[in-house]
Short mmCIF file of C-alpha atoms and ligand atoms in Angstrom, two decimals:
data_model
loop_
_atom_site.label_atom_id
_atom_site.label_comp_id
_atom_site.label_asym_id
_atom_site.label_seq_id
_atom_site.Cartn_x
_atom_site.Cartn_y
_atom_site.Cartn_z
CA MET A 1 -2.33 25.87 -5.21
CA ALA A 2 -4.61 22.90 -6.05
CA LEU A 3 -4.05 20.35 -3.30
CA VAL A 4 -5.56 16.99 -4.20
CA GLU A 5 -5.09 13.40 -3.12
CA ILE A 6 -2.89 11.62 -5.65
CA ASN A 7 -2.80 7.81 -5.59
CA PHE A 8 0.62 6.51 -6.57
CA ASP A 9 0.21 2.87 -7.58
CA GLY A 10 3.13 0.49 -7.67
CA ILE A 11 3.39 -1.04 -11.15
CA VAL A 12 3.48 -4.82 -10.73
CA GLY A 13 7.00 -5.90 -11.63
CA PRO A 14 7.92 -8.60 -14.14
CA SER A 15 9.17 -10.95 -11.39
CA HIS A 16 5.79 -11.20 -9.58
CA ASN A 17 5.65 -14.71 -8.12
CA TYR A 18 4.16 -16.78 -5.31
CA ALA A 19 6.97 -17.80 -2.96
CA GLY A 20 5.00 -17.71 0.30
CA LEU A 21 7.50 -15.42 1.98
CA SER A 22 5.25 -13.45 4.34
CA LEU A 23 4.48 -15.25 7.59
CA GLY A 24 1.12 -14.00 8.91
CA ASN A 25 -0.11 -13.05 5.43
CA LEU A 26 -2.55 -15.92 4.94
CA ALA A 27 -3.21 -15.42 1.22
CA ALA A 28 0.51 -15.33 0.42
CA THR A 29 1.33 -18.43 2.46
CA ALA A 30 -1.71 -20.35 1.13
CA ASN A 31 -0.68 -19.65 -2.48
CA LYS A 32 2.97 -20.59 -2.01
CA GLY A 33 4.22 -22.49 -5.06
CA ARG A 34 1.38 -21.46 -7.36
CA VAL A 35 2.26 -20.38 -10.89
CA SER A 36 1.97 -16.58 -11.13
CA ALA A 37 0.93 -14.48 -14.12
CA PRO A 38 3.10 -11.29 -14.02
CA ARG A 39 1.75 -9.90 -17.28
CA ALA A 40 -1.88 -10.29 -16.23
CA ALA A 41 -1.01 -8.95 -12.76
CA ALA A 42 0.52 -5.76 -14.18
CA LEU A 43 -2.38 -5.30 -16.61
CA GLN A 44 -4.87 -5.67 -13.73
CA GLY A 45 -2.99 -2.96 -11.82
CA LEU A 46 -3.01 -0.67 -14.85
CA ALA A 47 -6.75 -1.30 -15.36
CA LYS A 48 -7.35 -0.24 -11.75
CA MET A 49 -5.46 3.00 -12.40
CA ARG A 50 -7.51 3.55 -15.56
CA HIS A 51 -10.71 2.92 -13.57
CA ASN A 52 -9.73 5.51 -10.98
CA LEU A 53 -8.63 8.06 -13.57
CA GLY A 54 -12.06 7.58 -15.16
CA LEU A 55 -13.62 8.59 -11.85
CA GLY A 56 -11.75 11.88 -12.07
CA LEU A 57 -9.06 11.00 -9.49
CA ALA A 58 -5.41 12.02 -9.81
CA GLN A 59 -3.11 9.08 -10.50
CA GLY A 60 0.62 8.49 -10.18
CA ILE A 61 2.99 5.52 -10.40
CA LEU A 62 5.93 4.01 -8.58
CA LEU A 63 8.26 1.70 -10.47
CA PRO A 64 9.24 -1.94 -10.16
CA HIS A 65 12.60 -2.35 -8.46
CA ARG A 66 15.67 -3.96 -10.00
CA ARG A 67 15.22 -7.69 -9.62
CA PRO A 68 16.92 -9.91 -8.84
CA ASN A 69 18.61 -7.65 -6.30
CA THR A 70 22.11 -9.02 -6.85
CA ASP A 71 23.72 -6.38 -4.59
CA TRP A 72 21.67 -7.68 -1.69
CA LEU A 73 22.71 -11.27 -2.42
CA THR A 74 26.34 -10.12 -2.63
CA GLU A 75 26.02 -8.52 0.83
CA LEU A 76 24.81 -11.93 2.00
CA GLY A 77 27.82 -13.65 0.45
CA THR A 78 25.91 -15.42 -2.27
CA ASP A 79 24.47 -15.01 -5.76
CA VAL A 80 21.45 -16.02 -7.83
CA SER A 81 22.72 -19.49 -8.72
CA GLU A 82 24.19 -20.39 -5.31
CA ALA A 83 21.48 -18.90 -3.03
CA ASP A 84 18.96 -21.22 -1.40
CA ASP A 85 15.39 -21.09 -2.67
CA VAL A 86 14.16 -18.69 0.03
CA LEU A 87 16.96 -16.15 -0.40
CA ARG A 88 16.70 -16.38 -4.18
CA ALA A 89 12.96 -15.77 -4.07
CA ALA A 90 13.53 -12.84 -1.71
CA ALA A 91 15.98 -11.33 -4.19
CA PHE A 92 13.40 -11.70 -6.99
CA SER A 93 10.45 -10.39 -4.94
CA ALA A 94 8.13 -7.97 -6.72
CA ALA A 95 6.64 -6.87 -3.38
CA ALA A 96 7.55 -3.20 -4.00
CA MET A 97 4.28 -3.16 -5.99
CA TRP A 98 2.44 -2.68 -2.67
CA ALA A 99 3.07 1.04 -2.51
CA ALA A 100 1.06 1.46 0.70
CA ASN A 101 4.19 0.06 2.34
CA ALA A 102 6.57 2.46 0.58
CA ALA A 103 6.34 5.32 3.07
CA THR A 104 4.24 7.17 5.64
CA VAL A 105 2.95 10.49 4.35
CA SER A 106 1.93 13.58 6.32
CA PRO A 107 0.41 16.27 4.11
CA ALA A 108 1.63 19.86 4.35
CA ALA A 109 -1.41 21.01 6.33
CA ASP A 110 -0.41 18.75 9.26
CA THR A 111 3.29 19.51 9.57
CA ALA A 112 5.22 22.21 11.45
CA ASP A 113 7.14 23.43 8.42
CA GLY A 114 4.18 23.39 6.02
CA ARG A 115 5.77 20.81 3.73
CA CYS A 116 4.49 17.35 2.89
CA HIS A 117 6.70 14.84 4.74
CA LEU A 118 7.33 11.28 3.58
CA THR A 119 9.31 8.71 5.61
CA VAL A 120 10.34 5.63 3.66
CA ALA A 121 9.45 2.38 5.44
CA ASN A 122 12.30 0.10 6.52
CA LEU A 123 10.12 -3.05 6.12
CA ARG A 124 12.64 -4.86 8.30
CA THR A 125 10.37 -7.67 9.50
CA MET A 126 10.23 -9.61 6.21
CA ALA A 127 13.57 -10.40 4.55
CA HIS A 128 12.16 -10.10 1.04
CA ARG A 129 10.90 -6.58 1.78
CA SER A 130 13.83 -5.36 3.89
CA HIS A 131 15.87 -4.51 0.79
CA GLU A 132 13.18 -2.37 -0.87
CA TRP A 133 13.88 0.88 0.94
CA PRO A 134 17.00 2.17 -0.86
CA GLU A 135 15.29 2.13 -4.26
CA THR A 136 12.03 3.43 -2.82
CA LEU A 137 13.95 6.29 -1.21
CA ALA A 138 15.64 7.10 -4.52
CA GLN A 139 12.32 7.08 -6.39
CA LEU A 140 10.55 9.26 -3.83
CA ARG A 141 13.49 11.71 -3.73
CA LEU A 142 13.13 12.08 -7.47
CA ALA A 143 9.34 12.23 -7.63
CA PHE A 144 9.15 14.71 -4.75
CA ALA A 145 12.38 16.61 -5.38
CA ASP A 146 10.69 20.01 -4.97
CA ALA A 147 12.14 20.98 -1.58
CA ALA A 148 9.75 23.90 -1.18
CA HIS A 149 6.87 21.43 -0.92
CA PHE A 150 8.27 18.07 0.17
CA ARG A 151 10.68 16.53 2.61
CA VAL A 152 11.57 12.87 2.04
CA HIS A 153 13.11 11.13 5.06
CA ALA A 154 15.29 8.01 5.08
CA PRO A 155 13.81 5.09 7.07
CA VAL A 156 13.84 5.09 10.86
CA PRO A 157 16.53 2.77 12.29
CA ALA A 158 15.75 -0.87 11.59
CA THR A 159 15.69 -1.59 15.32
CA PHE A 160 12.03 -0.62 15.04
CA GLY A 161 9.89 -2.14 12.30
CA ASP A 162 8.01 0.27 10.07
CA GLU A 163 5.65 -0.72 7.25
CA GLY A 164 4.56 2.71 6.06
CA ALA A 165 1.11 4.04 5.21
CA ALA A 166 -0.53 0.63 5.62
CA ASN A 167 -0.56 1.40 9.35
CA HIS A 168 -1.43 5.07 9.15
CA MET A 169 -4.80 6.79 8.67
CA ARG A 170 -5.72 10.42 8.36
CA LEU A 171 -9.03 12.05 9.20
CA CYS A 172 -9.64 15.63 8.07
CA PRO A 173 -12.50 17.89 6.97
CA ARG A 174 -11.03 17.82 3.42
CA HIS A 175 -7.67 16.65 2.07
CA GLY A 176 -5.96 20.04 2.01
CA ALA A 177 -7.03 21.04 5.56
CA PRO A 178 -5.26 20.11 8.83
CA GLY A 179 -6.24 16.66 10.07
CA VAL A 180 -5.75 14.05 12.76
CA GLU A 181 -3.22 11.33 11.94
CA ILE A 182 -3.66 7.90 13.48
CA PHE A 183 -0.64 5.62 13.75
CA VAL A 184 -1.61 1.98 14.30
CA TYR A 185 1.01 -0.41 15.67
CA GLY A 186 1.08 -4.06 16.62
CA VAL A 187 2.18 -5.71 19.85
CA SER A 188 1.66 -9.42 19.28
CA GLY A 189 -0.57 -11.59 17.19
CA GLY A 190 -0.89 -15.25 18.09
CA GLY A 191 2.44 -16.42 16.69
CA PHE A 192 2.51 -13.94 13.80
CA PRO A 193 4.98 -11.05 13.87
CA ALA A 194 3.75 -7.54 14.65
CA ARG A 195 5.28 -5.68 11.74
CA GLN A 196 4.63 -2.08 12.87
CA HIS A 197 6.38 -1.07 16.08
CA ALA A 198 5.05 1.77 18.25
CA GLU A 199 8.51 3.34 18.52
CA ALA A 200 8.77 3.60 14.74
CA SER A 201 5.35 5.29 14.55
CA LYS A 202 6.29 7.77 17.28
CA ALA A 203 9.58 8.58 15.57
CA ILE A 204 7.78 9.32 12.31
CA ALA A 205 5.25 11.59 14.03
CA ARG A 206 8.20 13.53 15.54
CA LEU A 207 10.17 13.65 12.30
CA HIS A 208 7.12 14.95 10.41
CA GLY A 209 6.60 17.72 12.95
CA LEU A 210 3.02 16.75 13.77
CA ASP A 211 1.16 18.67 16.42
CA PRO A 212 0.90 16.37 19.49
CA ASP A 213 -2.76 17.38 19.78
CA HIS A 214 -3.51 16.17 16.28
CA ARG A 215 -2.12 12.67 16.25
CA LEU A 216 -3.04 9.42 17.94
CA PHE A 217 -1.32 6.10 18.48
CA ALA A 218 -3.50 3.00 18.61
CA ALA A 219 -2.65 -0.67 19.04
CA GLN A 220 -4.05 -3.22 16.61
CA SER A 221 -6.05 -5.92 18.34
CA GLU A 222 -4.19 -9.15 18.90
CA GLU A 223 -7.07 -11.12 17.43
CA ALA A 224 -6.89 -9.11 14.19
CA ILE A 225 -3.18 -9.90 13.73
CA ALA A 226 -3.79 -13.53 14.65
CA ALA A 227 -6.60 -13.71 12.07
CA GLY A 228 -4.22 -12.48 9.34
CA ALA A 229 -4.41 -8.68 9.55
CA PHE A 230 -0.66 -8.25 9.16
CA HIS A 231 -1.28 -4.55 8.42
CA ASN A 232 -4.02 -2.29 9.79
CA ASP A 233 -5.23 -1.52 6.26
CA VAL A 234 -6.64 -5.04 6.12
CA VAL A 235 -9.21 -4.13 8.81
CA ALA A 236 -9.68 -0.35 8.57
CA VAL A 237 -9.54 2.53 6.08
CA ALA A 238 -10.11 6.28 6.42
CA ASN A 239 -10.87 9.14 4.07
CA GLU A 240 -11.56 12.76 5.01
CA THR A 241 -14.25 12.65 7.75
CA VAL A 242 -14.92 8.90 7.55
CA LEU A 243 -13.32 5.98 9.38
CA LEU A 244 -14.48 2.56 8.16
CA ALA A 245 -13.31 -0.16 10.52
CA HIS A 246 -14.04 -3.68 11.62
CA GLU A 247 -15.34 -3.97 15.16
CA GLN A 248 -12.29 -6.04 16.15
CA ALA A 249 -9.63 -3.92 14.44
CA PHE A 250 -8.26 -2.11 17.50
CA ALA A 251 -7.12 -3.21 20.96
CA ASP A 252 -8.91 -0.32 22.71
CA ARG A 253 -11.77 0.54 20.41
CA PRO A 254 -13.78 2.75 22.83
CA GLY A 255 -10.64 4.67 23.79
CA LEU A 256 -9.64 5.32 20.18
CA TYR A 257 -13.14 6.36 19.12
CA ALA A 258 -13.46 8.71 22.10
CA ASP A 259 -10.07 10.33 21.38
CA LEU A 260 -10.95 10.73 17.76
CA ARG A 261 -14.33 12.31 18.48
CA ARG A 262 -12.66 14.69 20.93
CA LEU A 263 -10.03 15.79 18.38
CA MET A 264 -12.40 15.83 15.45
CA PRO A 265 -16.07 16.09 16.43
CA GLU A 266 -17.25 15.84 12.81
CA VAL A 267 -15.73 12.36 12.36
CA GLU A 268 -18.14 9.66 11.11
CA ILE A 269 -17.20 6.18 12.27
CA VAL A 270 -18.69 3.41 10.15
CA GLU A 271 -18.12 0.20 12.04
CA VAL A 272 -18.71 -3.25 10.59
CA PRO A 273 -19.94 -5.55 13.38
CA ALA A 274 -18.32 -8.97 13.73
CA ALA A 275 -21.84 -10.41 13.72
CA ASP A 276 -22.30 -9.17 10.13
CA VAL A 277 -18.80 -9.81 8.79
CA SER A 278 -16.35 -11.95 10.76
CA LEU A 279 -12.67 -11.05 10.91
CA ASP A 280 -12.04 -14.11 8.80
CA GLU A 281 -14.50 -12.98 6.09
CA ALA A 282 -13.07 -9.45 6.20
CA ILE A 283 -9.55 -10.75 5.66
CA ARG A 284 -10.49 -13.26 2.95
CA SER A 285 -12.54 -10.71 1.00
CA TYR A 286 -10.32 -7.67 1.73
CA LEU A 287 -13.42 -5.52 2.27
CA PHE A 288 -11.34 -2.97 4.19
CA ASN A 289 -8.37 -3.06 1.83
CA ALA A 290 -10.43 -0.81 -0.34
CA GLN A 291 -9.74 2.67 -1.63
CA LEU A 292 -12.10 5.03 0.14
CA VAL A 293 -12.13 8.12 -2.05
CA THR A 294 -13.93 11.42 -2.48
CA LEU A 295 -15.06 11.76 -6.07
CA PRO A 296 -14.86 15.19 -7.77
CA GLY A 297 -18.56 15.89 -7.09
CA GLY A 298 -18.02 15.30 -3.35
CA THR A 299 -19.55 11.80 -3.16
CA MET A 300 -17.56 9.21 -1.22
CA ALA A 301 -16.95 5.83 -2.89
CA LEU A 302 -15.40 2.57 -1.70
CA ILE A 303 -13.38 0.77 -4.36
CA VAL A 304 -13.32 -2.88 -3.32
CA PRO A 305 -11.69 -5.95 -4.87
CA SER A 306 -14.03 -8.31 -6.79
CA GLU A 307 -13.53 -10.85 -4.00
CA ALA A 308 -15.55 -8.60 -1.65
CA LYS A 309 -18.64 -8.86 -3.83
CA GLU A 310 -18.10 -12.61 -4.21
CA THR A 311 -18.14 -13.17 -0.44
CA PRO A 312 -21.89 -13.41 0.35
CA ARG A 313 -22.04 -11.75 3.77
CA VAL A 314 -19.61 -9.02 2.70
CA ALA A 315 -21.65 -8.35 -0.46
CA ALA A 316 -24.80 -8.18 1.67
CA TRP A 317 -23.17 -5.69 4.06
CA LEU A 318 -22.04 -3.53 1.12
CA GLU A 319 -25.55 -3.54 -0.31
CA ARG A 320 -27.03 -2.49 3.02
CA MET A 321 -24.42 0.23 3.41
CA VAL A 322 -25.07 1.77 0.00
CA ALA A 323 -28.85 1.51 0.47
CA GLY A 324 -28.58 3.17 3.89
CA ASN A 325 -27.99 6.77 4.80
CA GLY A 326 -24.27 6.64 5.58
CA PRO A 327 -21.48 8.80 4.17
CA ILE A 328 -20.21 6.15 1.69
CA ARG A 329 -22.58 6.31 -1.25
CA ARG A 330 -21.05 3.93 -3.80
CA ALA A 331 -19.25 0.56 -3.79
CA LEU A 332 -17.21 0.00 -6.96
CA THR A 333 -15.28 -3.12 -7.92
CA VAL A 334 -11.82 -3.67 -9.39
CA ASP A 335 -10.12 -6.94 -10.34
CA VAL A 336 -6.63 -7.26 -8.86
CA ARG A 337 -6.71 -11.05 -8.36
CA GLU A 338 -3.02 -11.68 -8.98
CA SER A 339 -2.05 -9.16 -6.31
CA MET A 340 -4.79 -10.39 -3.97
CA ALA A 341 -3.39 -13.92 -4.12
CA ASN A 342 -0.24 -12.54 -2.46
CA GLY A 343 -2.26 -10.64 0.14
CA GLY A 344 -2.34 -7.24 -1.57
CA GLY A 345 -5.68 -5.57 -2.36
CA PRO A 346 -6.56 -2.27 -4.07
CA ALA A 347 -5.42 -0.19 -1.09
CA CYS A 348 -2.09 -2.03 -0.74
CA LEU A 349 -1.23 -1.11 -4.30
CA ARG A 350 -1.36 2.64 -3.74
CA LEU A 351 0.39 5.36 -1.74
CA ARG A 352 -1.72 8.43 -1.08
CA VAL A 353 -0.01 11.81 -1.28
CA VAL A 354 -1.90 15.06 -0.86
CA ALA A 355 -0.15 17.56 -3.12
CA ASP A 356 -0.48 19.93 -6.00
CA PRO A 357 0.27 17.71 -9.03
CA ALA A 358 2.25 20.60 -10.53
CA THR A 359 4.86 20.15 -7.74
CA VAL A 360 5.44 16.44 -8.53
CA ASP A 361 7.92 15.19 -11.17
CA PRO A 362 5.56 14.64 -14.14
CA ARG A 363 7.28 11.38 -15.04
CA PHE A 364 5.57 9.86 -11.99
CA LEU A 365 2.08 11.02 -13.03
CA VAL A 366 -0.11 9.25 -15.58
CA ASP A 367 -3.01 9.94 -17.87
CA GLU A 368 -4.92 7.52 -20.13
CA ALA A 369 -2.44 7.81 -22.99
CA LYS A 370 0.56 7.06 -20.77
CA LEU A 371 -1.25 4.09 -19.25
CA ASP A 372 -1.83 2.76 -22.78
CA ARG A 373 1.89 3.01 -23.53
CA ILE A 374 2.80 1.28 -20.27
CA ALA A 375 0.28 -1.49 -21.00
CA ALA A 376 1.82 -2.02 -24.45
CA CYS A 377 5.24 -2.34 -22.80
CA VAL A 378 3.87 -4.87 -20.30
CA GLU A 379 2.24 -6.87 -23.14
CA ALA A 380 5.53 -6.94 -25.02
CA TYR A 381 8.00 -7.67 -22.22
CA TRP A 382 6.43 -9.07 -19.02
CA PRO A 383 6.67 -12.86 -18.54
CA GLU A 384 3.36 -14.59 -18.93
CA ARG A 385 3.93 -17.15 -16.18
CA ILE A 386 6.44 -17.82 -13.39
CA ALA A 387 6.63 -20.95 -11.28
CA PRO A 388 8.82 -20.31 -8.22
CA GLU A 389 11.17 -23.15 -9.18
CA ASN A 390 11.89 -21.32 -12.47
CA LEU A 391 13.47 -18.33 -10.71
CA ALA A 392 16.92 -19.88 -11.11
CA ALA A 393 16.62 -20.03 -14.91
CA PRO A 394 19.01 -17.53 -16.59
CA GLY A 395 16.54 -16.86 -19.43
CA LEU A 396 13.89 -15.69 -16.99
CA ARG A 397 16.30 -13.36 -15.25
CA ALA A 398 17.27 -11.79 -18.57
CA GLN A 399 13.61 -11.31 -19.47
CA ILE A 400 12.84 -9.65 -16.12
CA GLU A 401 15.79 -7.26 -16.47
CA ALA A 402 14.92 -6.39 -20.07
CA ALA A 403 11.28 -5.72 -19.13
CA ARG A 404 12.19 -3.22 -16.44
CA ALA A 405 14.74 -1.52 -18.70
CA ALA A 406 12.08 -1.12 -21.40
CA LEU A 407 9.69 0.48 -18.91
CA LEU A 408 12.29 2.94 -17.59
CA ASP A 409 13.19 3.84 -21.13
CA LEU A 410 9.55 4.45 -22.02
CA LEU A 411 9.05 6.70 -18.99
CA GLY A 412 12.32 8.57 -19.47
CA LEU A 413 13.46 7.61 -15.97
CA PRO A 414 16.97 6.65 -14.86
CA ASP A 415 17.81 3.33 -13.21
CA LEU A 416 17.82 4.32 -9.53
CA ALA A 417 18.90 0.94 -8.14
O1 SUG B 1 4.11 -7.60 2.73
N1 SUG B 1 2.89 -9.77 0.29
C1 SUG B 1 2.88 -8.46 0.90
C2 SUG B 1 1.49 -7.86 0.84
C3 SUG B 1 1.49 -6.44 1.27
C4 SUG B 1 0.13 -5.88 1.41
N2 SUG B 1 0.20 -4.52 1.77
C5 SUG B 1 -0.69 -3.90 2.57
N3 SUG B 1 -1.53 -4.55 3.34
N4 SUG B 1 -0.66 -2.62 2.60
C6 SUG B 1 3.37 -8.50 2.34
O2 SUG B 1 3.01 -9.43 3.07
C7 SUG B 1 3.98 -11.78 -0.56
C8 SUG B 1 5.22 -12.12 -1.33
C9 SUG B 1 5.59 -13.58 -1.35
O3 SUG B 1 5.20 -14.32 -0.47
O4 SUG B 1 6.36 -13.94 -2.25
C10 SUG B 1 4.05 -10.40 0.04
O5 SUG B 1 5.12 -9.89 0.27
#
């Protein structure tokens, strides 16, 4: 069985807009009211997938959800025309594109029953994301329907906030081998909500059947949350033996590093000092919201957003890193500006699943030719621009619904909403 890391990217939905709904996500709140470009956003996401396929990486997709979510508005006793602006925008949210928040994934090598476990995130902290989970659950149950290899769990009770893989890292000698899973949670963050609760992380570790000696729980530093790190993946990323983290990412950095070195002596911790890159620069440039990947030849590469290379001190740090002797040998750039403006970088857009591609529903996997067909569909159907005040327009709603229907039709997938 060929176990590889597959990146499942959320396709940017036709309702992508800037409504400023995520308190604590500084990019999203700063861009509130801006006119969005859904078509360009989706094409940028597809170009990133094409870039990564070109590197020899396995690529999958997750689909835009049905928007507006009229069932959710009905549960709230309203509808698209009567809802206030905030509820309406929440019902139109395209935030399901950030697949790193879809679920937490424990590969088969880490779990008691030898299956890959996925727990869908409840995303309960932000109203516009709290209604994503039913469709995410339906998609994951279809994509990973092979019960011999996967177990897809419903979300943990909404009492405890869970935001999925964005707060989860895995260190291992290689993807298919047993590893150490790190669950990062938040306690408080200077007036911003802590979106990942420790109890949710612990529940997931239990549900996935992880060996208590191969998992760690670590608190995010309060200063990181206060500076805008609403998810851990804004200040840290891991791949195989490497942890890349900002010096101020964790509340108890020496404790976490010591535990990690004890459980996995071969771990290589690449720390970015605050003196080189401040938390503020890290969050503005999304240096850490990068995809840290092992290329087919064994070289490790960091796929950063263009903004990282445009931020002088971050670009300088990247140059020094690549010129140095560390484990990360290449820094590659992708343009996902439309997603970035809502606080979602390259790593937010993907969910990593270690699996044999032959065990995944092929409709959720892509090659170049399928990406070309999806891009043609986006060109033909996705709105070019959306201003948040236009969300109430019936014509726009019809266009958004028709665009998603065309995509599902193209992919041969049922409407799971
Ligand atoms: O949940 N933005 C998303 C960004 C998610 C990024 N994901 C990771 N870090 N893994 C969020 O804050 C903005 C939508 C708006 O304001 O309309 C938004 O939901």
